[in-house]
Short mmCIF file of C-alpha atoms in Angstrom, two decimals:
data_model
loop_
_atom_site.label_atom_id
_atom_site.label_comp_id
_atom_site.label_asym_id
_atom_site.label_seq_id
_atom_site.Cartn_x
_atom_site.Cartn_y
_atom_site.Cartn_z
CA UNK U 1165 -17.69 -78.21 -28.64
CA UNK U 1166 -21.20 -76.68 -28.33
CA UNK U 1167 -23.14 -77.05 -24.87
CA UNK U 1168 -25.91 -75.25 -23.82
CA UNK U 1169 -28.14 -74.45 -20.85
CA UNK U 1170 -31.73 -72.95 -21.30
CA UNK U 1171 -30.30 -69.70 -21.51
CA UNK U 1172 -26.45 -70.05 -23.02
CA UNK U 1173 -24.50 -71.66 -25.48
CA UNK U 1174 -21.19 -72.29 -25.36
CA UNK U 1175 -18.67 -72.99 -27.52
CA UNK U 1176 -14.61 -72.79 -28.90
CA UNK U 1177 -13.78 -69.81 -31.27
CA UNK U 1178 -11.25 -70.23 -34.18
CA UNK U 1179 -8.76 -67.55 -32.91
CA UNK U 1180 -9.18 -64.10 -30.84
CA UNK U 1181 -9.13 -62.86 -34.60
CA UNK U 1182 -12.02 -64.65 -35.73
CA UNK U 1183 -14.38 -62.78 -33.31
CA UNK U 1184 -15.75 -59.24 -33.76
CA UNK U 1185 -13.66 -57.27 -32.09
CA UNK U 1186 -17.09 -55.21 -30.78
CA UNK U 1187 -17.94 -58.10 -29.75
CA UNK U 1188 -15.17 -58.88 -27.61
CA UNK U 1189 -14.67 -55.82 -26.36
CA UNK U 1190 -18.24 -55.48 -25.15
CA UNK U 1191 -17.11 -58.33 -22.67
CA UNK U 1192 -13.72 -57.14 -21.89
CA UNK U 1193 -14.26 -53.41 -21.17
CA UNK U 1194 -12.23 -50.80 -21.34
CA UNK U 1195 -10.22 -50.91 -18.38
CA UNK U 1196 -7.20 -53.25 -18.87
CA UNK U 1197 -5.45 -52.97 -22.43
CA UNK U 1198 -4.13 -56.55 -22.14
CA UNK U 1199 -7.67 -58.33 -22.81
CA UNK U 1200 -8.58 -55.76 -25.36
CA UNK U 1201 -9.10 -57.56 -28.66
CA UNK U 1202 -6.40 -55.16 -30.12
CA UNK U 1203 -3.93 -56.77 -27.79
CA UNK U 1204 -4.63 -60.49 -28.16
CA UNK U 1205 -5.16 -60.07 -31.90
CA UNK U 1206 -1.75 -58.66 -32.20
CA UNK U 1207 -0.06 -61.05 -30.43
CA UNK U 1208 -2.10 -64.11 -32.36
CA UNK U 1209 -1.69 -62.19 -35.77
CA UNK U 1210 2.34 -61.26 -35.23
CA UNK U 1211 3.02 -64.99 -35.09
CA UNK U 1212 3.61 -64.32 -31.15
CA UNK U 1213 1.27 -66.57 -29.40
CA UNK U 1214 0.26 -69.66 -31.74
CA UNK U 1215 0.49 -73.15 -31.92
CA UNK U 1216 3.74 -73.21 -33.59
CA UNK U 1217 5.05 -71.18 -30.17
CA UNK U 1218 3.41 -73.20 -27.71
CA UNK U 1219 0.42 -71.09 -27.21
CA UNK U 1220 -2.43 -72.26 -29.51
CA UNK U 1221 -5.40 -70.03 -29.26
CA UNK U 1222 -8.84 -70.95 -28.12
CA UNK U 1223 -11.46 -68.93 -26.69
CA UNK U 1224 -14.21 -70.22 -25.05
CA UNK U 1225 -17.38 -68.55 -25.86
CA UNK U 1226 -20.82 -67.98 -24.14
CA UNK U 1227 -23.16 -66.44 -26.38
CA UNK U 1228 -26.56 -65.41 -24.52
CA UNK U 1229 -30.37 -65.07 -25.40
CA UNK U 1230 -29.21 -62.62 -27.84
CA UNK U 1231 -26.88 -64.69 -29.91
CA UNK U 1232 -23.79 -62.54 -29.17
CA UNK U 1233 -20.92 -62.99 -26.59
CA UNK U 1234 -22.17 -62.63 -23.12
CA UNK U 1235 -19.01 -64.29 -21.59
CA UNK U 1236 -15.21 -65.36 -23.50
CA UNK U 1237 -12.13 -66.82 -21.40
CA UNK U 1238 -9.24 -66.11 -23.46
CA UNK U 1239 -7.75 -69.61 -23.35
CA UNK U 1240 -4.84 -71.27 -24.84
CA UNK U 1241 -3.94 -74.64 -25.18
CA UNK U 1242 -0.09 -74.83 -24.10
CA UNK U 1243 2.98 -77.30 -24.87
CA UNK U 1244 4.93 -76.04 -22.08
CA UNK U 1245 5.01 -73.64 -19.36
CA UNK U 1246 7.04 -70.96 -20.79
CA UNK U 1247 5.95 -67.29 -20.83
CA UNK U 1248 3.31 -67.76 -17.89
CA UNK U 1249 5.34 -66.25 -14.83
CA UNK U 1250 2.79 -68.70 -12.38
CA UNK U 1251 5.94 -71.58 -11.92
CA UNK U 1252 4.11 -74.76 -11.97
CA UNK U 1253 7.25 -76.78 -13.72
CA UNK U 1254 7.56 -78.73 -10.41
CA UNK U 1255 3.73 -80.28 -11.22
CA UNK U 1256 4.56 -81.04 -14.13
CA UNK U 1257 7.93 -83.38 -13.29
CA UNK U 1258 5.66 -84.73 -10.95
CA UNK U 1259 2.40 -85.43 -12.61
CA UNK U 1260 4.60 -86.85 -15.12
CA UNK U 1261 6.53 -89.56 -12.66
CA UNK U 1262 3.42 -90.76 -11.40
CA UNK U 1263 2.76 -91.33 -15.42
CA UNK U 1264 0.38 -88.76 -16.17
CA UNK U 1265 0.66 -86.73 -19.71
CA UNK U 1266 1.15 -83.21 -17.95
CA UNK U 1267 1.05 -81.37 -21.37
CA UNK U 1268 -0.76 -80.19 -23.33
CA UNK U 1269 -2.86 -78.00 -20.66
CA UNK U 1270 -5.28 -75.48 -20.99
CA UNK U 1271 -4.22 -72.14 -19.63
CA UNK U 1272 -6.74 -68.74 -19.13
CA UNK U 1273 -4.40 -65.75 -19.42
CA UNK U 1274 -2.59 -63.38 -21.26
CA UNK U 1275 0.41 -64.33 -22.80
CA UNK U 1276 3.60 -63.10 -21.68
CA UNK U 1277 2.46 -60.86 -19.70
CA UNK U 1278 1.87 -60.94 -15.77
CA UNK U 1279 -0.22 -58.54 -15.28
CA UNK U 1280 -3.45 -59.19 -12.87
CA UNK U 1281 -6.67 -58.31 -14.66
CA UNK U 1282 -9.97 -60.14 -15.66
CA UNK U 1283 -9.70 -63.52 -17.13
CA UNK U 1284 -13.82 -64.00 -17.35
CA UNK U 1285 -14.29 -61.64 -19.84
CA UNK U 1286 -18.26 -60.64 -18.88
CA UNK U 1287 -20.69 -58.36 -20.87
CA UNK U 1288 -23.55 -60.39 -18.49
CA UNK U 1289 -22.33 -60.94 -14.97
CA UNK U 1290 -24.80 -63.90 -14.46
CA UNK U 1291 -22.78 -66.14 -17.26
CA UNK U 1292 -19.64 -66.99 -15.51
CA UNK U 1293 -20.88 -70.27 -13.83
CA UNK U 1294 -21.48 -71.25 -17.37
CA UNK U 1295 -18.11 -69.74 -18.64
CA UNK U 1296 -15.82 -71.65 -16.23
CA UNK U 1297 -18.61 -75.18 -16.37
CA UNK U 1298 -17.36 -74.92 -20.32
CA UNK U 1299 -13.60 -73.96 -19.37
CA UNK U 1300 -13.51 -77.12 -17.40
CA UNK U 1301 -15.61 -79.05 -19.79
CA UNK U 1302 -13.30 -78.27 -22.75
CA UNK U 1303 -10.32 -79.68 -20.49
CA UNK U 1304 -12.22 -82.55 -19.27
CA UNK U 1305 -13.40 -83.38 -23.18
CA UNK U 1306 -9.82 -82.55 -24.89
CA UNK U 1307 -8.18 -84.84 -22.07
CA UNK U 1308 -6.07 -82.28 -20.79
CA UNK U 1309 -4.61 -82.69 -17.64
CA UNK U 1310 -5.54 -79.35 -15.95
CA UNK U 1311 -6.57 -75.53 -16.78
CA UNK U 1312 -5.34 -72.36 -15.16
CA UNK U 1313 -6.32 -68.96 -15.07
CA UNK U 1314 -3.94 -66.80 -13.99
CA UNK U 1315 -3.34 -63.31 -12.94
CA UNK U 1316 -6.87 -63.05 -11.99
CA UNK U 1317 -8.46 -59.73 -10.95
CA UNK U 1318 -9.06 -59.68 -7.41
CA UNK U 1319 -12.77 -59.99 -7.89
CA UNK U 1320 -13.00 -62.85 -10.07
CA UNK U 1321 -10.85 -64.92 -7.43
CA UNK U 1322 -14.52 -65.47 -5.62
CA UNK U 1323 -16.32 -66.94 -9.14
CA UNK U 1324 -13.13 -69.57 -9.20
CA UNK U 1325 -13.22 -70.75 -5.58
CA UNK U 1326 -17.27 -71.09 -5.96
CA UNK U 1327 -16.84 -73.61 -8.55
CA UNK U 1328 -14.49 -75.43 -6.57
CA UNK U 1329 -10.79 -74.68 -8.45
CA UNK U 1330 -7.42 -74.28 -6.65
CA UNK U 1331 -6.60 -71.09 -5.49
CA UNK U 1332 -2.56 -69.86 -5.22
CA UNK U 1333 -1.07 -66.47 -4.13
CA UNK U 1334 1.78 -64.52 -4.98
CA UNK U 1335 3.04 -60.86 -4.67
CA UNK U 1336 3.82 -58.41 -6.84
CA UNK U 1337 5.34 -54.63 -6.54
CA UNK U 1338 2.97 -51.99 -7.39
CA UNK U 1339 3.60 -48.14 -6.93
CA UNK U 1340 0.09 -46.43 -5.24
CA UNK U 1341 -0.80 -42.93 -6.30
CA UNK U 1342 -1.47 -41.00 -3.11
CA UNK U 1343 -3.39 -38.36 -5.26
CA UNK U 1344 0.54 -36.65 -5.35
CA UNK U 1345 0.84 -33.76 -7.49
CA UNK U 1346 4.54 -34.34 -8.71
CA UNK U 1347 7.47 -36.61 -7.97
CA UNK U 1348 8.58 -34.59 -5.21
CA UNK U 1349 5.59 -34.95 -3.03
CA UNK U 1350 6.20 -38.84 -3.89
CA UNK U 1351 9.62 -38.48 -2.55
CA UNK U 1352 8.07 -36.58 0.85
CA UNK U 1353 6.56 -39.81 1.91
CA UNK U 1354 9.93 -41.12 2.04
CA UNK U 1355 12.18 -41.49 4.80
CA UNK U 1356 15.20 -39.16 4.20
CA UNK U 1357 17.45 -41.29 3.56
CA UNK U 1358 15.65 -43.22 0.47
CA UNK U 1359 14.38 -40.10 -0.61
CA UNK U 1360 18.34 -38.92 -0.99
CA UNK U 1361 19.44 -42.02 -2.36
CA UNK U 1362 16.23 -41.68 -5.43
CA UNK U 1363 17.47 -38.28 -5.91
CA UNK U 1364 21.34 -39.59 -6.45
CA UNK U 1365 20.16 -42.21 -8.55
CA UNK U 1366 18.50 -40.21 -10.78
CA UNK U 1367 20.97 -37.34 -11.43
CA UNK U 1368 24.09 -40.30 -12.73
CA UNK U 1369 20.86 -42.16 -14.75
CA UNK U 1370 20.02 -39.11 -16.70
CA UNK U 1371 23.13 -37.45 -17.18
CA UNK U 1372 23.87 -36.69 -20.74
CA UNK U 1373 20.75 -38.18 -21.80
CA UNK U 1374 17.45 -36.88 -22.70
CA UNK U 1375 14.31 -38.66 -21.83
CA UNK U 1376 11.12 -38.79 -24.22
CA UNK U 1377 7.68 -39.94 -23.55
CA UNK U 1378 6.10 -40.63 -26.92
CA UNK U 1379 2.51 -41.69 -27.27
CA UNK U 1380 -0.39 -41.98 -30.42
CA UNK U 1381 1.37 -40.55 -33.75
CA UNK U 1382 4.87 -40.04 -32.24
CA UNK U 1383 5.33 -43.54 -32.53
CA UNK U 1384 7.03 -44.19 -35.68
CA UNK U 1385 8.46 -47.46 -37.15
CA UNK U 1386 11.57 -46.13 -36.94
CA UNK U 1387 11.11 -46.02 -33.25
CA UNK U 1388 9.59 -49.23 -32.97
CA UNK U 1389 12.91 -50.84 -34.66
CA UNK U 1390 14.79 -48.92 -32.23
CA UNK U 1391 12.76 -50.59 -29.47
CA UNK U 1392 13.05 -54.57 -31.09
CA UNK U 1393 16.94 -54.34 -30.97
CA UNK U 1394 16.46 -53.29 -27.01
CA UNK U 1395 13.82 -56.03 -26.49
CA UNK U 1396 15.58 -58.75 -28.23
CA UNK U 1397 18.82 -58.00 -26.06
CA UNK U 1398 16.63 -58.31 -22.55
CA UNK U 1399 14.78 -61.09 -23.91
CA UNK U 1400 17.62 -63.16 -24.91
CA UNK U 1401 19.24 -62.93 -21.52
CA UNK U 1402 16.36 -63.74 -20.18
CA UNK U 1403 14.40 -66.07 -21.58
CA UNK U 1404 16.63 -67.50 -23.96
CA UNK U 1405 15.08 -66.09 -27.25
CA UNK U 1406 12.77 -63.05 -27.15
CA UNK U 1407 8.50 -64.23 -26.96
CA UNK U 1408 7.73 -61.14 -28.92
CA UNK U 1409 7.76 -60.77 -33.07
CA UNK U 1410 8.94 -57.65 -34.14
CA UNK U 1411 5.79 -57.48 -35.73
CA UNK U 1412 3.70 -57.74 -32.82
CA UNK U 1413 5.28 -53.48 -31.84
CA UNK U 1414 4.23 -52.32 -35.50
CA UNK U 1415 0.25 -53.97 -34.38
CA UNK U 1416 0.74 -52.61 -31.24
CA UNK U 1417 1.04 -49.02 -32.67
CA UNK U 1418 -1.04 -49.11 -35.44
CA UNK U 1419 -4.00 -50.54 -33.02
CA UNK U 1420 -2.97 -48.99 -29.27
CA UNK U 1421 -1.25 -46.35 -29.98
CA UNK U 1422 -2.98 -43.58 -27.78
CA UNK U 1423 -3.25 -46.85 -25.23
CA UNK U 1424 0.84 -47.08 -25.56
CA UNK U 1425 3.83 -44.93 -23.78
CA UNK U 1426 7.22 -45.35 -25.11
CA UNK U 1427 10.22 -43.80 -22.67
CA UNK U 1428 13.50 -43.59 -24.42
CA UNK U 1429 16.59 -42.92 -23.14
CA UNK U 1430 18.91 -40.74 -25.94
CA UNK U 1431 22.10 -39.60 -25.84
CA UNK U 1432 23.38 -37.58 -28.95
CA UNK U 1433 19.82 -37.62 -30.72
CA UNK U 1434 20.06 -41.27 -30.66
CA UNK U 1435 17.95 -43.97 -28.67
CA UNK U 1436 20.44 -46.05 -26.28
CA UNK U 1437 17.43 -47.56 -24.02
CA UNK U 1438 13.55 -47.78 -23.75
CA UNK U 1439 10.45 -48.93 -21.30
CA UNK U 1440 7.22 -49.71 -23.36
CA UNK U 1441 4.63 -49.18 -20.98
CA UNK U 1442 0.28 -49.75 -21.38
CA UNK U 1443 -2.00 -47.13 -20.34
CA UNK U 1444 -5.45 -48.32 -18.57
CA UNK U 1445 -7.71 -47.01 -17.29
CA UNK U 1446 -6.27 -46.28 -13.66
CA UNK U 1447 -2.97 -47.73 -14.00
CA UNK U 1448 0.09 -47.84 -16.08
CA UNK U 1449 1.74 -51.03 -16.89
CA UNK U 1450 5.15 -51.33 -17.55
CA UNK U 1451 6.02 -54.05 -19.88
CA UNK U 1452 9.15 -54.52 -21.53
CA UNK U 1453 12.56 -52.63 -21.44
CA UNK U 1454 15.46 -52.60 -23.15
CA UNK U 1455 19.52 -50.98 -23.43
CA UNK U 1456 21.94 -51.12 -26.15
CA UNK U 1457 24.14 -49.08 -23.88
CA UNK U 1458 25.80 -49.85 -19.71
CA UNK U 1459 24.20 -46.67 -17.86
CA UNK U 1460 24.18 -46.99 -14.00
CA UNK U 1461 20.32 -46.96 -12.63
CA UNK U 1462 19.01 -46.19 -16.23
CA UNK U 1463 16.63 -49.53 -15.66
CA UNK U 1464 15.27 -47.82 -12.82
CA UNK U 1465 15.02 -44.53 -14.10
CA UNK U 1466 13.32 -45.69 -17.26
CA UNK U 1467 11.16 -48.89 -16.25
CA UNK U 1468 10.14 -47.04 -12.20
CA UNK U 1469 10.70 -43.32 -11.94
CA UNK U 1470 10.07 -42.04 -15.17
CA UNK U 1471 6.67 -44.56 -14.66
CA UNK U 1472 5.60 -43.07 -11.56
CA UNK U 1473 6.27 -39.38 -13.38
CA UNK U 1474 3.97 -40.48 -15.85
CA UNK U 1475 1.10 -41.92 -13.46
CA UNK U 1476 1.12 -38.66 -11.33
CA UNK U 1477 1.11 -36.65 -14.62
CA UNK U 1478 -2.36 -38.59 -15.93
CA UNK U 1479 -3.80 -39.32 -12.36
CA UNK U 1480 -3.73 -42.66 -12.50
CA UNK U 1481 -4.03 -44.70 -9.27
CA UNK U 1482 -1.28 -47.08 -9.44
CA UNK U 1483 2.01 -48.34 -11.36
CA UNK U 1484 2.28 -52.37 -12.28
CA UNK U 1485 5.93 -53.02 -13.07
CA UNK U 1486 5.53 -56.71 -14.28
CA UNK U 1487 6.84 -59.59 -12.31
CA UNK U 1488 9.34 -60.34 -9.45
CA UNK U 1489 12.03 -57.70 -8.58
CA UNK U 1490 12.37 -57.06 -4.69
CA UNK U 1491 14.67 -54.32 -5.79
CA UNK U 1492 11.62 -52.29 -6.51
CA UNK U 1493 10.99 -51.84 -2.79
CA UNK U 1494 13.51 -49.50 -2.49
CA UNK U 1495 11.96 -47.13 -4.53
CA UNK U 1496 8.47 -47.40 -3.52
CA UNK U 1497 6.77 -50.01 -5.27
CA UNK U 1498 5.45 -52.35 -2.16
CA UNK U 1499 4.16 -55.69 -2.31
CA UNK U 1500 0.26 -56.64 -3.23
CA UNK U 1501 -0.79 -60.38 -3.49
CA UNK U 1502 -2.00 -61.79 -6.51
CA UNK U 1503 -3.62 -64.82 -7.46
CA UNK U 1504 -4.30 -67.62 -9.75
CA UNK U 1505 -6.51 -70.37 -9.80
CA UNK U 1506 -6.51 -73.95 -10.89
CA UNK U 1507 -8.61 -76.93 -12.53
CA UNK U 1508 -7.39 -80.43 -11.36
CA UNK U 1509 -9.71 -82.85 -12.43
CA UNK U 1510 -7.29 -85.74 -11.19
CA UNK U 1511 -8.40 -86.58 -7.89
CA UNK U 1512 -5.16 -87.61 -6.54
CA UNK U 1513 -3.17 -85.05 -8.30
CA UNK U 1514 -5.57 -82.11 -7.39
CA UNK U 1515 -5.27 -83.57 -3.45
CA UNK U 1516 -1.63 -83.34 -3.68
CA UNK U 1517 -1.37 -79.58 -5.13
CA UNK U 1518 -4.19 -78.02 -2.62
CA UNK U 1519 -1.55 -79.58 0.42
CA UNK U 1520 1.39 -77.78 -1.28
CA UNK U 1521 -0.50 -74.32 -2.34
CA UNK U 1522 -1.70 -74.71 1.36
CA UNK U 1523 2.00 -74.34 2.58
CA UNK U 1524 2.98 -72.08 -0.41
CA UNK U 1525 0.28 -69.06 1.08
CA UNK U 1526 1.52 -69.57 4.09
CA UNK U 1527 5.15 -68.50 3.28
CA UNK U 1528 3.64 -65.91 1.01
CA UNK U 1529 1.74 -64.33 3.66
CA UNK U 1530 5.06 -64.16 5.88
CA UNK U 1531 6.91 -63.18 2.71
CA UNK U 1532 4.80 -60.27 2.00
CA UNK U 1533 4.30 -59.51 5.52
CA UNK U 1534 7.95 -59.08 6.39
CA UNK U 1535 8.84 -56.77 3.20
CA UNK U 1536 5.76 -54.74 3.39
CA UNK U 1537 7.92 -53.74 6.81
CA UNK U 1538 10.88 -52.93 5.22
CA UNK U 1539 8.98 -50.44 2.41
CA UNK U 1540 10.66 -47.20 2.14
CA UNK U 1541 8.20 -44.94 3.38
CA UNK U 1542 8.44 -43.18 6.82
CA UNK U 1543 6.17 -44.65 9.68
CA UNK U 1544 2.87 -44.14 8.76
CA UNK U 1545 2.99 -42.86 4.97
CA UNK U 1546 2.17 -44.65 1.99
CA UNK U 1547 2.96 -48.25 2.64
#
């Protein structure tokens, strides 16, 4: 595909590897590892996301006056739904029913990994009425049944509802840095008797451990082999079969290292647990997390406090701990909406899903409503 307007040209790239990664970055910025080029390459180049897994790579690309990228989507075409967190299953059994062809489907995101951010990737703000025009072009041309970009920073949700595509909402649990200087003054916020149920939780997590933060050199292959038998346990419970390759860690810190924080859990010298966490530019994302040992509230030591002492300790605004978990609450993470939004170009179909993501806000809204009440914090502190 190649379709231009007087000014831009755009078209499908061969891979996230194929393209310079200047010239990607110079679109994606600097502030949110996951659409780095590092990142996507890695995941494309392990043998994580490709068309054997369900996740075939395509970019779309919209190169400006200057014959470089001024605008990439970092799009995949997708055989299922897996490894998305957005739950659109349900449309599919029923697109499907009414005899529609559900998959494949084009979907704007990063793989694996819910964690809001840019999914117009801009070096020229005025391109992105071209970017999603080719986004749905490429769907309508490849007779695809829909396109989704999802996880969408807050800002972009405005360019998507412009052109006319489906908006939905979630939640998430985020931790917010209120400029604390330590852990304690954290805990202050709290009412007392969260703040003395942290503290308990803490003291049985950590005893007879020690706790490392490794970033940049200190991350070894040894340590990243460490890490794969912890990921591969948590990923077969949960998903079946881990998403990851275990090559896809050795990428990560060859290419992110300084980007990446490791927390390990060791007891005798010896790594029993980890939380592999992204650094950005104002927040820390916790990814994935692992044990090859039963310790009671290590999950939450690891994957929420020992996160939060790590965002106070580099200033950073806020802590994204991935995906669903109301247990987070309880230790200070409070909900934040996100969004997604979504290409239907079946009339009938696309009527059908704006009357159920109608109905779906509205519980939203009441969902997040009622726990942001229910947030740890004493009356009028940091929820």
């Amino acid at each position: 595909m190649a379709e231009s307007s007087s000014e831009f040209v755009a078209r499908i790239g061969q891979g996230v590897a194929s393209i310079d990664a200047g010239d990607w970055d110079a679109c994606a910025g600097t502030a949110n590892p996951f659409v780095s080029h590092a990142f996507l390459a890695a995941l494309e180049e392990s043998g994580s996301a490709t068309a054997r897994t369900g996740w075939q790579p395509l970019p779309i690309i919209v190169d400006g006056p200057d014959g470089r990228p001024a605008a990439i989507a970092p799009a995949y075409a997708k055989s299922h739904s897996q490894g998305e967190y957005v739950f659109d299953h349900a449309w599919a059994d029923a697109y499907e029913r009414a005899g529609g062809r559900y998959y494949p489907k084009l979907q704007v995101a990063v793989p694996f990994s819910p964690v809001p951010g840019p999914r117009l990737l801009l070096r020229d703000e005025s391109a992105a009425p071209q970017l999603i025009a080719a986004i749905e072009a490429v769907t309508v041309q490849s007779g695809l049944s829909s396109a989704h970009a999802t996880f969408i920073a807050p800002d972009q949700v405005p360019l998507f509802e412009a052109a006319g595509w489906l908006i939905r909402t979630d939640s998430q649990f985020h931790w917010q840095n209120r400029g604390y200087g330590s852990f304690d003054d954290f805990l202050a916020d709290l009412s007392s008797r969260k703040r003395k149920a942290i503290r308990k939780e803490r003291a049985a997590a950590v005893e007879g451990l020690e706790i490392h933060h490794l970033s940049g050199p200190e991350l070894t292959e040894e340590l990243w082999d460490a890490f794969w038998i912890f990921y591969q346990d948590t990923g077969s419970r949960k998903w079946g079969r881990p998403y990851l390759k275990r090559r896809f860690f050795s990428l990560l810190g060859e290419r992110m290292a300084n980007r990446t924080l490791l927390i390990l859990a060791l007891r005798d010298g010896k790594p029993i647990a980890g939380a592999l966490n992204l650094i950005g530019e104002d927040t820390l994302y916790g990814r994935y997390w692992g044990a090859t040992e039963e310790v009671p509230f290590l999950h939450f030591e690891l994957c929420y406090y020992q996160a939060i002492d790590a965002a106070i300790a580099r200033g950073l605004k806020t802590v994204e701990a991935g995906a669903q978990g109301s247990h987070k609450l309880a230790r200070g993470y409070v909900p934040v909406p996100t969004w997604s939004a979504h290409y239907i170009p079946d009339p009938g179909f696309r009527a059908a899903i704006a009357d159920y993501l109608e109905r779906e806000r509205m519980a939203v809204a009441r969902e997040v409503e009622f726990l942001s009440e229910m947030a740890p914090f004493k009356r009028g502190g940091g929820g």
